[in-house]
PDB file of C-alpha atoms in Angstrom:
ATOM      1  CA  MET A   1      51.487 -55.350 -49.563  1.00  0.00           C
ATOM      2  CA  GLU A   2      52.336 -57.010 -46.292  1.00  0.00           C
ATOM      3  CA  ARG A   3      55.455 -58.640 -47.731  1.00  0.00           C
ATOM      4  CA  ARG A   4      56.660 -55.269 -49.025  1.00  0.00           C
ATOM      5  CA  ALA A   5      56.000 -53.660 -45.649  1.00  0.00           C
ATOM      6  CA  GLU A   6      57.919 -56.439 -43.908  1.00  0.00           C
ATOM      7  CA  MET A   7      60.890 -55.943 -46.227  1.00  0.00           C
ATOM      8  CA  TRP A   8      60.991 -52.177 -45.597  1.00  0.00           C
ATOM      9  CA  LEU A   9      60.536 -52.684 -41.887  1.00  0.00           C
ATOM     10  CA  HIS A  10      63.562 -54.946 -41.658  1.00  0.00           C
ATOM     11  CA  ARG A  11      65.645 -52.615 -43.810  1.00  0.00           C
ATOM     12  CA  LEU A  12      64.856 -49.708 -41.499  1.00  0.00           C
ATOM     13  CA  ALA A  13      65.549 -51.804 -38.413  1.00  0.00           C
ATOM     14  CA  ALA A  14      68.900 -52.918 -39.845  1.00  0.00           C
ATOM     15  CA  ALA A  15      69.762 -49.282 -40.536  1.00  0.00           C
ATOM     16  CA  GLY A  16      69.339 -48.454 -36.847  1.00  0.00           C
ATOM     17  CA  TRP A  17      65.780 -47.124 -36.856  1.00  0.00           C
ATOM     18  CA  PHE A  18      64.492 -49.866 -34.540  1.00  0.00           C
ATOM     19  CA  PRO A  19      63.723 -47.487 -31.610  1.00  0.00           C
ATOM     20  CA  VAL A  20      61.498 -45.420 -33.917  1.00  0.00           C
ATOM     21  CA  LEU A  21      59.749 -48.348 -35.617  1.00  0.00           C
ATOM     22  CA  LEU A  22      57.965 -49.747 -32.581  1.00  0.00           C
ATOM     23  CA  PRO A  23      56.188 -46.474 -31.677  1.00  0.00           C
ATOM     24  CA  LEU A  24      55.289 -45.926 -35.336  1.00  0.00           C
ATOM     25  CA  LEU A  25      53.774 -49.388 -35.636  1.00  0.00           C
ATOM     26  CA  GLU A  26      51.932 -48.981 -32.339  1.00  0.00           C
ATOM     27  CA  GLY A  27      50.543 -45.710 -33.688  1.00  0.00           C
ATOM     28  CA  ALA A  28      49.584 -47.435 -36.942  1.00  0.00           C
ATOM     29  CA  ARG A  29      47.761 -50.086 -34.936  1.00  0.00           C
ATOM     30  CA  ALA A  30      45.816 -47.481 -32.975  1.00  0.00           C
ATOM     31  CA  LEU A  31      45.162 -44.961 -35.741  1.00  0.00           C
ATOM     32  CA  GLY A  32      45.345 -47.246 -38.785  1.00  0.00           C
ATOM     33  CA  PRO A  33      41.616 -47.372 -39.527  1.00  0.00           C
ATOM     34  CA  VAL A  34      41.316 -43.580 -39.311  1.00  0.00           C
ATOM     35  CA  VAL A  35      44.403 -42.986 -41.454  1.00  0.00           C
ATOM     36  CA  GLY A  36      43.269 -45.664 -43.920  1.00  0.00           C
ATOM     37  CA  HIS A  37      39.919 -43.937 -44.369  1.00  0.00           C
ATOM     38  CA  ALA A  38      41.664 -40.580 -44.753  1.00  0.00           C
ATOM     39  CA  ILE A  39      43.871 -42.059 -47.477  1.00  0.00           C
ATOM     40  CA  LEU A  40      40.819 -43.445 -49.271  1.00  0.00           C
ATOM     41  CA  PHE A  41      39.106 -40.061 -48.961  1.00  0.00           C
ATOM     42  CA  GLY A  42      42.159 -38.306 -50.415  1.00  0.00           C
ATOM     43  CA  GLU A  43      42.809 -40.978 -53.034  1.00  0.00           C
ATOM     44  CA  PRO A  44      41.814 -38.761 -55.986  1.00  0.00           C
ATOM     45  CA  LEU A  45      44.439 -36.222 -54.931  1.00  0.00           C
ATOM     46  CA  LEU A  46      47.129 -38.806 -54.204  1.00  0.00           C
ATOM     47  CA  THR A  47      46.811 -40.740 -57.467  1.00  0.00           C
ATOM     48  CA  GLY A  48      48.484 -37.901 -59.345  1.00  0.00           C
ATOM     49  CA  PHE A  49      51.633 -38.546 -57.329  1.00  0.00           C
ATOM     50  CA  ILE A  50      51.350 -42.208 -56.328  1.00  0.00           C
ATOM     51  CA  ASP A  51      50.048 -45.276 -58.158  1.00  0.00           C
ATOM     52  CA  GLN A  52      46.349 -45.803 -57.408  1.00  0.00           C
ATOM     53  CA  SER A  53      46.747 -49.509 -56.649  1.00  0.00           C
ATOM     54  CA  PHE A  54      49.490 -48.737 -54.107  1.00  0.00           C
ATOM     55  CA  VAL A  55      47.268 -46.143 -52.409  1.00  0.00           C
ATOM     56  CA  SER A  56      44.389 -48.624 -52.210  1.00  0.00           C
ATOM     57  CA  LYS A  57      46.612 -51.411 -50.871  1.00  0.00           C
ATOM     58  CA  MET A  58      48.172 -49.100 -48.273  1.00  0.00           C
ATOM     59  CA  ALA A  59      44.768 -47.957 -47.037  1.00  0.00           C
ATOM     60  CA  GLU A  60      43.558 -51.552 -46.905  1.00  0.00           C
ATOM     61  CA  TRP A  61      46.682 -52.610 -44.977  1.00  0.00           C
ATOM     62  CA  LEU A  62      46.292 -49.780 -42.470  1.00  0.00           C
ATOM     63  CA  MET A  63      42.665 -50.653 -41.840  1.00  0.00           C
ATOM     64  CA  ASP A  64      43.595 -54.286 -41.182  1.00  0.00           C
ATOM     65  CA  GLY A  65      44.778 -54.212 -37.562  1.00  0.00           C
ATOM     66  CA  GLN A  66      45.926 -57.819 -37.723  1.00  0.00           C
ATOM     67  CA  ALA A  67      48.454 -56.995 -40.457  1.00  0.00           C
ATOM     68  CA  VAL A  68      50.123 -54.458 -38.181  1.00  0.00           C
ATOM     69  CA  ASP A  69      50.053 -56.962 -35.310  1.00  0.00           C
ATOM     70  CA  ARG A  70      51.791 -59.552 -37.497  1.00  0.00           C
ATOM     71  CA  LEU A  71      54.519 -57.079 -38.423  1.00  0.00           C
ATOM     72  CA  LEU A  72      55.031 -56.134 -34.785  1.00  0.00           C
ATOM     73  CA  ALA A  73      55.296 -59.793 -33.809  1.00  0.00           C
ATOM     74  CA  GLN A  74      57.829 -60.485 -36.562  1.00  0.00           C
ATOM     75  CA  LEU A  75      59.898 -57.468 -35.635  1.00  0.00           C
ATOM     76  CA  GLU A  76      59.936 -58.450 -31.977  1.00  0.00           C
ATOM     77  CA  THR A  77      60.823 -62.113 -32.599  1.00  0.00           C
ATOM     78  CA  ARG A  78      63.246 -61.922 -35.521  1.00  0.00           C
ATOM     79  CA  PRO A  79      66.759 -60.696 -34.705  1.00  0.00           C
ATOM     80  CA  VAL A  80      67.851 -57.590 -36.571  1.00  0.00           C
ATOM     81  CA  GLU A  81      71.270 -57.488 -38.203  1.00  0.00           C
ATOM     82  CA  GLN A  82      72.749 -54.018 -37.918  1.00  0.00           C
ATOM     83  CA  GLU A  83      74.387 -52.598 -41.025  1.00  0.00           C
ATOM     84  CA  PRO A  84      78.084 -51.740 -40.617  1.00  0.00           C
TER      85      PRO A  84
END
């Protein structure tokens, strides 16, 4: 899950969304455990629209504060190539 999140993060940053990504990741760090539990609570409703394994992995990733910290560190240290 973390590799997929890293790939999407860099795609969004390359598309010019970098100023929005940092506040979103900071919010995910602060509210991740709460949002992760909410996703697990609503999992029966979400599985009709989204794959159950993806929902579980996303909730697990959000509840792991270190995963968000690693993504923030990678985003801050790796240069972002802007798309033309």
